[in-house]
Every structure is written in structure tokens, then in C-alpha cells.
Coordinates of N, CA and C in Angstrom, one line a residue:
M26 N -83.5 112.9 234.6 CA -84.3 113.8 233.9 C -83.5 115.1 233.5
R27 N -82.7 115.6 234.4 CA -81.9 116.8 234.1 C -80.8 116.5 233.1
Q28 N -80.5 115.3 232.8 CA -79.5 115.0 231.8 C -80.0 115.2 230.4
A29 N -81.3 115.0 230.2 CA -81.9 115.2 228.9 C -82.7 116.4 228.7
Y30 N -83.3 116.9 229.8 CA -84.3 118.1 229.7 C -83.7 119.3 230.4
W31 N -84.1 120.5 229.9 CA -83.7 121.7 230.5 C -85.0 122.5 231.0
I32 N -85.0 122.9 232.2 CA -86.1 123.7 232.7 C -85.7 125.1 232.6
D33 N -86.4 125.8 231.8 CA -86.2 127.2 231.5 C -86.6 128.1 232.7
P34 N -85.7 128.9 233.3 CA -86.1 129.7 234.4 C -87.1 130.8 234.1
Q35 N -87.2 131.1 232.8 CA -88.2 132.1 232.3 C -89.0 131.5 231.2
P36 N -89.9 130.5 231.6 CA -90.7 129.8 230.6 C -91.7 130.7 229.9
E37 N -92.1 131.8 230.5 CA -93.1 132.6 229.9 C -92.5 133.4 228.6
T38 N -91.2 133.6 228.6 CA -90.6 134.3 227.5 C -89.9 133.3 226.5
R39 N -89.4 132.2 226.9 CA -88.7 131.2 226.1 C -87.7 131.8 225.2
T40 N -86.9 132.7 225.7 CA -85.9 133.3 224.9 C -84.4 132.9 225.3
L41 N -84.2 132.3 226.5 CA -82.9 131.9 226.9 C -82.4 130.8 226.0
P42 N -81.2 130.7 225.7 CA -80.7 129.5 224.8 C -80.8 128.2 225.6
V43 N -81.2 127.2 224.9 CA -81.3 125.9 225.5 C -79.9 125.3 225.5
P44 N -79.4 124.7 226.6 CA -78.0 124.2 226.6 C -77.9 123.1 225.5
V45 N -76.7 122.9 225.0 CA -76.3 121.9 224.0 C -76.7 120.5 224.6
G46 N -77.4 119.7 223.7 CA -77.7 118.4 224.0 C -78.9 118.2 224.9
K47 N -79.6 119.3 225.2 CA -80.8 119.2 226.0 C -82.1 119.6 225.3
V48 N -83.2 119.2 225.8 CA -84.5 119.6 225.2 C -85.3 120.5 226.2
D49 N -85.8 121.6 225.8 CA -86.6 122.5 226.6 C -87.8 121.7 227.1
L50 N -88.0 121.7 228.4 CA -89.1 120.9 229.0 C -90.5 121.4 228.5
V51 N -90.6 122.7 228.2 CA -91.9 123.2 227.7 C -92.2 122.6 226.4
T52 N -91.2 122.4 225.5 CA -91.4 121.7 224.3 C -91.9 120.3 224.5
V53 N -91.4 119.6 225.4 CA -91.8 118.2 225.7 C -93.3 118.2 226.2
F54 N -93.6 119.1 227.1 CA -95.0 119.2 227.6 C -96.0 119.6 226.5
A55 N -95.6 120.5 225.7 CA -96.5 120.9 224.5 C -96.7 119.8 223.6
H56 N -95.7 119.0 223.3 CA -95.8 117.9 222.4 C -96.7 116.8 223.0
E57 N -96.6 116.5 224.3 CA -97.4 115.5 224.9 C -98.9 116.0 225.0
L58 N -99.1 117.3 225.2 CA -100.4 117.9 225.2 C -101.1 117.7 223.8
G59 N -100.2 117.8 222.8 CA -100.7 117.6 221.4 C -101.3 116.2 221.2
H60 N -100.6 115.2 221.8 CA -101.2 113.9 221.8 C -102.5 113.8 222.6
G61 N -102.6 114.5 223.7 CA -103.8 114.4 224.5 C -105.0 115.1 223.8
L62 N -104.7 116.1 223.0 CA -105.7 116.9 222.2 C -106.1 116.2 220.9
G63 N -105.4 115.2 220.5 CA -105.9 114.5 219.3 C -104.8 113.8 218.4
F64 N -103.6 114.1 218.6 CA -102.6 113.4 217.8 C -102.4 112.0 218.4
N65 N -103.4 111.2 218.2 CA -103.4 109.8 218.7 C -104.2 108.9 217.8
G66 N -104.2 107.6 218.1 CA -104.9 106.7 217.3 C -104.9 105.3 217.8
F67 N -105.6 104.5 217.0 CA -105.7 103.1 217.4 C -105.2 102.1 216.3
L68 N -104.8 102.7 215.2 CA -104.3 101.8 214.1 C -103.1 101.1 214.6
E69 N -102.9 99.9 214.0 CA -101.7 99.0 214.4 C -100.5 99.8 213.8
R70 N -99.5 100.1 214.7 CA -98.4 100.9 214.3 C -97.5 100.3 213.3
S71 N -97.4 99.0 213.2 CA -96.5 98.4 212.2 C -97.1 98.2 210.8
T72 N -98.5 98.1 210.8 CA -99.1 97.8 209.5 C -100.2 98.9 209.1
G73 N -100.7 99.7 210.1 CA -101.7 100.6 209.8 C -103.1 100.0 209.8
A74 N -103.2 98.7 210.1 CA -104.5 98.0 210.1 C -105.4 98.5 211.2
V75 N -106.7 98.5 210.9 CA -107.7 98.9 211.8 C -107.8 97.8 212.9
P76 N -107.8 98.1 214.2 CA -107.8 97.1 215.2 C -109.1 96.2 215.2
A77 N -109.0 95.1 215.8 CA -110.1 94.1 215.8 C -111.4 94.7 216.4
H78 N -111.3 95.6 217.3 CA -112.5 96.2 217.9 C -113.1 97.3 216.9
N79 N -112.4 97.6 215.8 CA -112.8 98.5 214.8 C -113.0 99.9 215.2
G80 N -112.3 100.3 216.3 CA -112.4 101.7 216.8 C -111.2 102.5 216.2
I81 N -111.5 103.7 215.7 CA -110.5 104.5 215.2 C -110.7 105.9 215.9
S82 N -109.6 106.7 215.9 CA -109.7 108.1 216.4 C -110.0 109.0 215.3
V83 N -110.3 110.3 215.7 CA -110.5 111.3 214.7 C -109.3 111.5 213.8
F84 N -108.1 111.5 214.4 CA -106.8 111.6 213.7 C -106.8 110.4 212.7
D85 N -107.1 109.2 213.1 CA -107.1 108.0 212.2 C -108.0 108.3 211.0
S86 N -109.2 108.8 211.3 CA -110.2 109.0 210.3 C -109.9 110.0 209.2
L87 N -108.9 110.9 209.5 CA -108.5 111.9 208.5 C -107.2 111.5 207.8
M88 N -106.8 110.3 208.0 CA -105.6 109.8 207.4 C -105.9 108.7 206.4
Y89 N -105.2 108.6 205.3 CA -105.3 107.4 204.4 C -103.9 107.1 203.8
E90 N -103.8 105.9 203.4 CA -102.5 105.5 202.8 C -102.5 105.7 201.3
T91 N -101.5 106.3 200.8 CA -101.5 106.6 199.3 C -101.1 105.4 198.5
N92 N -100.4 104.4 199.1 CA -100.1 103.2 198.4 C -99.7 102.1 199.4
L93 N -99.4 100.9 199.0 CA -99.2 99.8 199.9 C -97.8 99.8 200.5
S94 N -97.0 100.8 200.2 CA -95.6 100.7 200.7 C -95.5 101.5 202.0
G95 N -96.6 101.9 202.6 CA -96.6 102.6 203.9 C -96.3 104.1 203.8
S96 N -97.2 104.8 203.1 CA -97.0 106.2 203.0 C -98.3 106.9 203.4
P97 N -98.8 106.8 204.6 CA -100.0 107.5 205.0 C -99.9 109.0 205.0
V98 N -101.0 109.7 204.7 CA -101.0 111.1 204.7 C -102.2 111.6 205.5
F99 N -102.1 112.8 206.1 CA -103.2 113.4 206.8 C -103.9 114.4 205.8
T100 N -105.2 114.4 205.8 CA -105.9 115.1 204.7 C -106.9 116.1 205.1
G101 N -106.8 116.6 206.4 CA -107.7 117.6 206.8 C -107.6 118.9 206.0
A102 N -108.7 119.6 205.8 CA -108.7 120.8 204.9 C -107.8 121.9 205.4
K103 N -107.8 122.2 206.7 CA -106.9 123.3 207.2 C -105.5 122.9 207.1
T104 N -105.2 121.6 207.3 CA -103.8 121.1 207.2 C -103.4 121.2 205.7
L105 N -104.2 120.8 204.8 CA -103.9 121.0 203.3 C -103.5 122.4 203.0
T106 N -104.2 123.4 203.6 CA -103.8 124.8 203.4 C -102.5 125.1 204.0
A107 N -102.4 124.7 205.3 CA -101.1 125.1 206.0 C -99.9 124.5 205.5
Y108 N -100.0 123.2 205.0 CA -98.8 122.5 204.6 C -98.6 122.7 203.1
G109 N -99.7 122.9 202.3 CA -99.6 123.1 200.9 C -99.9 121.8 200.1
S110 N -100.0 120.7 200.8 CA -100.4 119.4 200.2 C -100.8 118.4 201.3
K111 N -101.0 117.2 200.9 CA -101.3 116.2 202.0 C -100.1 116.0 202.9
L112 N -100.3 116.0 204.2 CA -99.3 116.0 205.2 C -98.8 114.5 205.4
P113 N -97.5 114.3 205.1 CA -97.0 112.9 205.3 C -97.0 112.6 206.8
V114 N -97.6 111.4 207.1 CA -97.7 110.9 208.5 C -96.5 110.0 208.7
T115 N -95.9 110.1 209.9 CA -94.8 109.2 210.3 C -95.1 107.8 210.1
F116 N -94.3 107.1 209.3 CA -94.5 105.6 209.2 C -93.2 105.0 208.7
F117 N -92.5 104.4 209.7 CA -91.2 103.8 209.4 C -91.4 102.3 209.3
T118 N -90.9 101.7 208.2 CA -91.1 100.3 207.9 C -90.0 99.4 208.5
F119 N -88.9 100.0 208.9 CA -87.8 99.2 209.5 C -88.1 98.8 210.9
P120 N -87.6 97.7 211.4 CA -88.0 97.2 212.8 C -87.3 97.9 213.9
D121 N -86.1 98.5 213.7 CA -85.4 99.1 214.8 C -85.1 100.6 214.6
S122 N -84.5 101.2 215.6 CA -84.2 102.6 215.6 C -83.0 102.8 214.6
R123 N -83.1 104.0 213.9 CA -82.1 104.4 213.0 C -81.8 105.9 213.2
T124 N -80.6 106.3 212.9 CA -80.2 107.7 213.0 C -79.9 108.2 211.6
N125 N -80.5 109.3 211.3 CA -80.3 109.9 209.9 C -79.8 111.4 210.1
T126 N -79.1 111.8 209.1 CA -78.7 113.2 209.1 C -79.4 114.0 208.0
Y127 N -79.8 115.2 208.3 CA -80.5 116.0 207.3 C -79.9 117.4 207.2
S128 N -80.0 118.0 206.1 CA -79.5 119.3 205.9 C -80.7 120.2 205.4
I129 N -81.0 121.2 206.2 CA -82.1 122.1 205.8 C -81.6 123.5 205.8
A130 N -81.7 124.2 204.7 CA -81.2 125.5 204.5 C -79.8 125.7 204.9
G131 N -79.0 124.6 204.6 CA -77.5 124.7 204.9 C -77.1 124.3 206.3
V132 N -78.1 124.0 207.1 CA -77.8 123.6 208.5 C -78.0 122.1 208.6
N133 N -77.0 121.4 209.3 CA -77.1 120.0 209.5 C -77.8 119.6 210.8
Y134 N -78.6 118.6 210.7 CA -79.4 118.1 211.8 C -79.2 116.6 211.9
I135 N -79.5 116.0 213.0 CA -79.5 114.6 213.2 C -80.8 114.2 213.9
A136 N -81.4 113.1 213.5 CA -82.6 112.6 214.1 C -82.6 111.1 214.3
T137 N -83.2 110.6 215.4 CA -83.4 109.2 215.6 C -84.8 108.8 215.2
L138 N -84.9 107.9 214.2 CA -86.2 107.4 213.7 C -86.5 106.1 214.3
H139 N -87.7 106.0 214.8 CA -88.1 104.7 215.4 C -89.6 104.4 215.1
P140 N -89.9 103.2 214.8 CA -91.3 102.8 214.4 C -92.3 103.0 215.5
S141 N -91.9 103.2 216.8 CA -92.8 103.5 217.9 C -93.5 104.9 217.6
Q142 N -93.0 105.7 216.8 CA -93.6 107.0 216.5 C -94.7 106.9 215.3
N143 N -94.8 105.8 214.7 CA -95.7 105.6 213.6 C -97.1 106.0 213.9
L144 N -97.7 106.7 212.9 CA -99.1 107.0 212.8 C -99.7 107.9 213.9
T145 N -98.9 108.5 214.7 CA -99.4 109.5 215.7 C -98.6 110.8 215.7
H146 N -97.8 110.9 214.6 CA -97.0 112.1 214.4 C -97.0 112.4 212.9
Y147 N -96.4 113.5 212.5 CA -96.2 113.8 211.1 C -94.7 113.9 210.7
G148 N -94.5 113.8 209.4 CA -93.1 113.8 208.9 C -92.7 112.4 208.6
R149 N -92.2 112.2 207.4 CA -91.7 110.8 207.1 C -90.2 110.7 207.2
Y150 N -89.5 111.8 207.0 CA -88.0 111.8 207.2 C -87.3 110.9 206.2
T151 N -87.9 110.6 205.1 CA -87.2 109.7 204.2 C -87.2 110.3 202.7
A152 N -88.2 111.2 202.5 CA -88.2 111.8 201.1 C -87.4 113.0 201.0
S153 N -86.6 113.1 200.0 CA -85.6 114.2 199.9 C -86.4 115.5 199.6
N154 N -87.6 115.5 199.1 CA -88.4 116.7 198.8 C -89.4 117.0 199.9
E155 N -89.3 116.4 201.1 CA -90.3 116.7 202.1 C -90.0 118.1 202.7
S156 N -91.1 118.8 203.0 CA -90.9 120.2 203.5 C -90.4 120.2 204.9
A157 N -89.6 121.3 205.2 CA -89.1 121.5 206.5 C -90.2 121.7 207.5
K158 N -91.4 122.1 207.0 CA -92.5 122.3 208.0 C -92.9 121.0 208.7
S159 N -92.8 119.9 208.0 CA -93.1 118.6 208.6 C -91.9 118.0 209.3
L160 N -90.7 118.3 208.9 CA -89.5 117.8 209.5 C -89.1 118.5 210.8
Q161 N -89.6 119.7 211.0 CA -89.1 120.5 212.1 C -90.3 120.9 213.1
G162 N -91.4 120.2 212.9 CA -92.6 120.5 213.7 C -92.6 119.9 215.1
L163 N -93.4 120.5 216.0 CA -93.6 120.1 217.3 C -94.1 118.7 217.4
M164 N -95.0 118.3 216.5 CA -95.6 117.0 216.5 C -95.0 116.1 215.5
G165 N -93.7 116.4 215.1 CA -93.0 115.6 214.2 C -92.6 114.2 214.8
G166 N -92.4 113.2 214.0 CA -92.1 111.9 214.4 C -90.7 111.7 214.8
A167 N -89.8 112.7 214.6 CA -88.4 112.6 215.0 C -88.0 114.1 215.2
W168 N -87.5 114.5 216.3 CA -87.0 115.8 216.4 C -85.6 115.9 215.9
L169 N -85.3 117.0 215.2 CA -84.0 117.3 214.6 C -83.1 118.0 215.5
F170 N -82.0 117.5 215.8 CA -81.1 118.1 216.7 C -79.9 118.7 216.0
R171 N -79.4 119.8 216.5 CA -78.1 120.4 216.0 C -77.1 120.1 217.0
A172 N -75.8 119.9 216.6 CA -74.8 119.6 217.5 C -74.4 120.8 218.4
D173 N -74.7 122.0 217.9 CA -74.2 123.2 218.6 C -75.3 123.9 219.5
Q174 N -76.4 123.3 219.7 CA -77.4 123.9 220.5 C -78.4 122.9 221.0
G175 N -79.2 123.3 222.0 CA -80.3 122.5 222.5 C -81.5 122.6 221.6
L176 N -82.6 122.0 222.0 CA -83.8 121.9 221.2 C -85.0 122.6 221.8
R177 N -85.6 123.6 221.1 CA -86.8 124.2 221.5 C -87.7 124.3 220.3
I178 N -88.9 123.8 220.4 CA -89.8 123.9 219.3 C -91.1 124.5 219.8
R179 N -91.7 125.4 219.0 CA -92.9 126.1 219.4 C -94.1 125.5 218.5
V180 N -95.3 125.6 219.0 CA -96.5 125.2 218.3 C -96.5 126.0 217.0
S181 N -96.6 125.3 215.9 CA -96.6 126.0 214.6 C -98.0 126.1 214.0
N182 N -98.2 126.8 212.9 CA -99.4 126.9 212.2 C -99.9 125.5 211.7
L183 N -98.9 124.7 211.4 CA -99.2 123.3 210.9 C -99.8 122.5 212.1
D184 N -99.2 122.6 213.3 CA -99.7 121.8 214.4 C -101.1 122.3 214.7
A185 N -101.3 123.6 214.7 CA -102.7 124.1 215.0 C -103.7 123.7 213.9
A186 N -103.3 123.7 212.7 CA -104.2 123.3 211.6 C -104.7 121.8 211.8
V187 N -103.8 120.9 212.1 CA -104.1 119.5 212.3 C -105.1 119.4 213.5
L188 N -104.9 120.1 214.6 CA -105.8 120.1 215.7 C -107.1 120.7 215.3
C189 N -107.2 121.8 214.6 CA -108.4 122.3 214.1 C -109.2 121.4 213.3
D190 N -108.5 120.6 212.4 CA -109.2 119.6 211.5 C -109.8 118.5 212.4
M191 N -109.3 118.3 213.5 CA -109.8 117.2 214.4 C -110.9 117.7 215.3
G192 N -111.2 119.0 215.2 CA -112.3 119.6 216.0 C -111.9 120.3 217.3
V193 N -110.6 120.4 217.5 CA -110.2 121.2 218.7 C -110.5 122.7 218.4
P194 N -111.2 123.4 219.3 CA -111.6 124.8 219.0 C -110.3 125.6 218.7
C195 N -110.4 126.4 217.6 CA -109.3 127.2 217.3 C -109.8 128.5 216.6
R196 N -109.0 129.4 216.5 CA -109.5 130.7 215.8 C -108.8 130.9 214.5

């Protein structure tokens, strides 16, 4: 665990630099709490099909596919305002893990994309015009790493908007 994660000795401030190659453990806990609060679902991850028992989550109910090529979007009203358009939901059609490189505002990042992240995260990581808001979010389907620092992500207005759309109390 200590090889991948970093335990901040001052987690209440979250200002110390995260060591290169490590992820701040508060980031991991916040991400997993996001799943517990609603970033979850029952749709079949490789096809988006409704399961045989026909149960879907609130997150599932606010998502729809824009075409048959696997491009689901989240459509909650608060999310539309926070993101500026329909939020792309993570959906990778390839069968195995892939590593991609991204440049955002002149900074290079690397991410590992895997279909296990499908339909319970946001960000598609394939469109050249996708907003950094979905590529760098706490509930993104692939975290972007820089070679020169560790990773710390805070809950964003976008993360909060999705949760609000699902009925999580927010202000």
C-alpha cells in the first residue's frame, strides 16, 4: 500500500506536496465515497444494457447513450450547468487496459484507461475537444498523472453537481 499511496501527515490542510508516483490517500477515500454516495450503477459495463432484473441506479437513470457507438452522457440539470453541456460518461470499447498521453494547458499527463471503469465515472478520454473538467475530476474514469509529482484531487463543483442531481443533499 505504501508503494502506491501517500498518507498526508497533515490531511486537514492538504498542502504538502504528494511524492512523485504516489496518490494522496484522502483522494482515494473521497473517490470511493463518491461511489458510495451515488456514482454507481447496474448497467452491463461492456454494453450499457439494462440487467435482466431490470434494476437501475439513480446514476443510471440520468444517463443516456447519444449513439450506438458507446458514448453515454450524464444529463442532470445541475451537471449541465457545471459542465456546460452533457457530461461524457466513461465508456471504453476496447477489451484491455491502454495507456494514453494528454496535454492540458501545456502540461503533459499520462492515464491508464480500462473498461472496468465504464459507466460509473465521467470522462471519455478519447475526444480531443473534451473539457479538462471531466478529464481531471475526482470521479474521472482515469486519473491523469504527471511524471514530476504525485496525485491529489479535490472534490470539484462538477463532482458536487452530479451528486446533487442524484438527490444527495447539497447547498
